[in-house]
mmCIF file of C-alpha atoms in Angstrom:
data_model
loop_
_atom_site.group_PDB
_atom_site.id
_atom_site.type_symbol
_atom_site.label_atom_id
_atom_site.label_comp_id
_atom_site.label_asym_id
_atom_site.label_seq_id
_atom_site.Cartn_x
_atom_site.Cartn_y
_atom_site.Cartn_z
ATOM 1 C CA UNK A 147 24.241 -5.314 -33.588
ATOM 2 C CA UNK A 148 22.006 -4.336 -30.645
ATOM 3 C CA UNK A 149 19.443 -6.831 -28.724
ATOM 4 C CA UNK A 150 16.692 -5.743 -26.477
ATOM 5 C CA UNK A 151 14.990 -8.023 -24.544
ATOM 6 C CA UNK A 152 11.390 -7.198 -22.804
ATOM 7 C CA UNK A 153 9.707 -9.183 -20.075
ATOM 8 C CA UNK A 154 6.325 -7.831 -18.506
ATOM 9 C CA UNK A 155 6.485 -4.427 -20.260
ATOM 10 C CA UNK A 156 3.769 -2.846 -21.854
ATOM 11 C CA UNK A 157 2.950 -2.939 -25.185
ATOM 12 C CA UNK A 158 3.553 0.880 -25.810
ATOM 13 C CA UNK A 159 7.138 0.690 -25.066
ATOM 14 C CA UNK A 160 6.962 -2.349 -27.516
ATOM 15 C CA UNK A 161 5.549 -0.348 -30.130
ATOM 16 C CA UNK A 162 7.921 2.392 -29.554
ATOM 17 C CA UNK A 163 10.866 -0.084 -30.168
ATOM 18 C CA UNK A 164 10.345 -0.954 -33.589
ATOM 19 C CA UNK A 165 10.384 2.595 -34.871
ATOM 20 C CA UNK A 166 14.116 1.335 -35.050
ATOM 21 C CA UNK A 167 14.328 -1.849 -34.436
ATOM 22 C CA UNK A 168 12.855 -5.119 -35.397
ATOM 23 C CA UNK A 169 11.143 -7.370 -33.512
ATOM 24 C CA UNK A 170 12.238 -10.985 -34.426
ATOM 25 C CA UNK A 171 9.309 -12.877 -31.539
ATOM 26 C CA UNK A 172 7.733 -10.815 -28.734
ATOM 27 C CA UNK A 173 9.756 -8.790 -26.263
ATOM 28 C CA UNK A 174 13.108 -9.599 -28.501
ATOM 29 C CA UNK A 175 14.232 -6.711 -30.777
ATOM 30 C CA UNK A 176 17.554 -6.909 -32.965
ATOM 31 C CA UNK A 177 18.670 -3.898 -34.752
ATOM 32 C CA UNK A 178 21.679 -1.907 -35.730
ATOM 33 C CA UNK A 179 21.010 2.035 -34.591
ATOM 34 C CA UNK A 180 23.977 4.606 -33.905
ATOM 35 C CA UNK A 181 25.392 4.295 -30.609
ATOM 36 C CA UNK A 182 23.842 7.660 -29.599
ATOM 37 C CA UNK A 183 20.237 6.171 -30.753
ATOM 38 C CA UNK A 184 20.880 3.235 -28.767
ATOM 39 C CA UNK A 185 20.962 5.041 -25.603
ATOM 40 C CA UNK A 186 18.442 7.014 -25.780
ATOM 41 C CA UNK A 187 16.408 4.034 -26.453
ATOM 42 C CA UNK A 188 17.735 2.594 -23.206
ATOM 43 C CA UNK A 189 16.810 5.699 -21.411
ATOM 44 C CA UNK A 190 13.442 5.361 -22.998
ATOM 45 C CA UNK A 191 13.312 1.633 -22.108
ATOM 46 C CA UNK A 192 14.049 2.096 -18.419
ATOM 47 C CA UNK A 193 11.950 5.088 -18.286
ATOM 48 C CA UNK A 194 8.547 3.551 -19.068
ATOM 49 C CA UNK A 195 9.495 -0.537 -18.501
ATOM 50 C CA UNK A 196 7.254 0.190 -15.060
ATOM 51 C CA UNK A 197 7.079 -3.458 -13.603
ATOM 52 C CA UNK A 198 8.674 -5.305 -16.174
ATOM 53 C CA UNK A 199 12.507 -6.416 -17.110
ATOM 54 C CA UNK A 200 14.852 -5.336 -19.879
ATOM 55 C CA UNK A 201 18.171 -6.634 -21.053
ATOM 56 C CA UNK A 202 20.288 -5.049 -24.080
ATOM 57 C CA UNK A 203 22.979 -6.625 -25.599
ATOM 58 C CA UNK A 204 25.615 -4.787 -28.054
ATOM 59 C CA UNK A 205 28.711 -5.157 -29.584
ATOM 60 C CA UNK A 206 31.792 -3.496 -28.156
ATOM 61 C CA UNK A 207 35.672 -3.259 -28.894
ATOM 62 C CA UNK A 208 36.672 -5.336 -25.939
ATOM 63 C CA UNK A 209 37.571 -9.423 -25.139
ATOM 64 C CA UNK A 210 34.440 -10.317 -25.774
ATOM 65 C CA UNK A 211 32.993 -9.123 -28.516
ATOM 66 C CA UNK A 212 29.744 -7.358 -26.959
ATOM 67 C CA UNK A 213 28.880 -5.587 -23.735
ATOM 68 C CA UNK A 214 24.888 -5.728 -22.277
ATOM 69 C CA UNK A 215 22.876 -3.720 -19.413
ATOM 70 C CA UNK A 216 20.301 -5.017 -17.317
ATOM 71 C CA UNK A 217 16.964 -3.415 -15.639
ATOM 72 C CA UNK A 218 15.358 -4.441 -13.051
ATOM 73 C CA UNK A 219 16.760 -7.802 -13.793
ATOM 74 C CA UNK A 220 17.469 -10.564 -10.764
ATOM 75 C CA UNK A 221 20.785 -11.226 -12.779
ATOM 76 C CA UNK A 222 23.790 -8.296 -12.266
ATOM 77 C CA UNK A 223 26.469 -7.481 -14.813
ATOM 78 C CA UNK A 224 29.718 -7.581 -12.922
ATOM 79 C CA UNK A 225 33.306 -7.334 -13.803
ATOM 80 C CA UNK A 226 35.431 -10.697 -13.420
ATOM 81 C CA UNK A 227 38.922 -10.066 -14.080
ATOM 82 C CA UNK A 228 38.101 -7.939 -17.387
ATOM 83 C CA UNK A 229 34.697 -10.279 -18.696
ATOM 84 C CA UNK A 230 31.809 -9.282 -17.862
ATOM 85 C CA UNK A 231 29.406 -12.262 -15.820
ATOM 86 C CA UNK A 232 25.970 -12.217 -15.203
ATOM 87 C CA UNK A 233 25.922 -12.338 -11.231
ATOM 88 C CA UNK A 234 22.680 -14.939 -10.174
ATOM 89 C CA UNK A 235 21.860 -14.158 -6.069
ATOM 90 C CA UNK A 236 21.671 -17.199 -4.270
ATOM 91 C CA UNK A 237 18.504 -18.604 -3.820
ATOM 92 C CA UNK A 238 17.205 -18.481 -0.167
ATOM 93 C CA UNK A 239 17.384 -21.016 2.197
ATOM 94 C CA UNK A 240 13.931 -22.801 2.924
ATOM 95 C CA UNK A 241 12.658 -22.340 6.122
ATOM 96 C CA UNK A 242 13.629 -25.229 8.455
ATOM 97 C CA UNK A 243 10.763 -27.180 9.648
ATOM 98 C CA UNK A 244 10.892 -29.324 12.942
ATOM 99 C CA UNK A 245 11.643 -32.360 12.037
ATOM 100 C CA UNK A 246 9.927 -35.832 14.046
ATOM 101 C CA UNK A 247 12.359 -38.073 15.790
ATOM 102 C CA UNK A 248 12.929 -40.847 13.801
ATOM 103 C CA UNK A 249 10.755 -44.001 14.880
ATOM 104 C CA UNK A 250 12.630 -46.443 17.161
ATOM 105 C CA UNK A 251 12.147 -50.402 16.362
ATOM 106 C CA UNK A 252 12.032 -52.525 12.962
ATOM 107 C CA UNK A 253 10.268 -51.913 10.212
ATOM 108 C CA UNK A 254 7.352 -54.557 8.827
ATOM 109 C CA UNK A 255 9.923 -55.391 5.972
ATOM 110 C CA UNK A 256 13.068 -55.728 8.229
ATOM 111 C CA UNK A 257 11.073 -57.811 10.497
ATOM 112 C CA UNK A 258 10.055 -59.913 7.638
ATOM 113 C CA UNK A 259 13.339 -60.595 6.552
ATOM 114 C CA UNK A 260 14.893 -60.934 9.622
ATOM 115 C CA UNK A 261 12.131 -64.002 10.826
ATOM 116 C CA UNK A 262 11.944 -65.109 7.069
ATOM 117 C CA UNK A 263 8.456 -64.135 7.231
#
């Protein structure tokens, strides 16, 4: 079984997709081609994806069960003692921001409480 998932691609690549596979909702295609088809496919895919993302999912002879490849994809593939993980970069920091020295003194509520109004 062999999943190929599109994000921001354009719709020629789409149509070129389901010469083999089928696509189950847009930018998702599930199929079973020949391992040799599905490469070339992925060649094709990463040739004209231009600005937009691609993951493929198959299934492989290993722990478990499938294998994928990413494209241009924030998310990395890496190898965790034998299982493949999806690898998410840390966000980046937000830019600190001077900060005002808190206000010295009571607040109206404190000072409420504090002379029972």
């Amino acid at each position: 079984m062999t999943v190929i998932i599109l994000t921001n691609c354009p719709t020629g690549l789409r149509g070129f997709l389901t010469r083999w596979l089928l696509e189950i909702s847009p930018g998702v295609f599930l199929g079973s081609p020949s391992a040799r088809v599905r490469d070339v496919l992925w060649d094709e895919v990463r040739k004209y994806s231009r600005q937009g993302r691609a993951l493929l999912a198959y299934h492989t002879d290993n722990e478990q069960g499938f294998t994928f490849r990413t494209h241009d994809h924030a998310w990395h593939p890496t190898d965790h003692e034998g299982l493949t993980l999806l690898h998410r970069p840390a966000a980046p920091a937000p830019p600190r921001t001077a900060t005002e020295p808190p206000r010295q003194g009571w607040s109206k509520a404190a000072k409420r409480r504090r002379f029972g109004r």
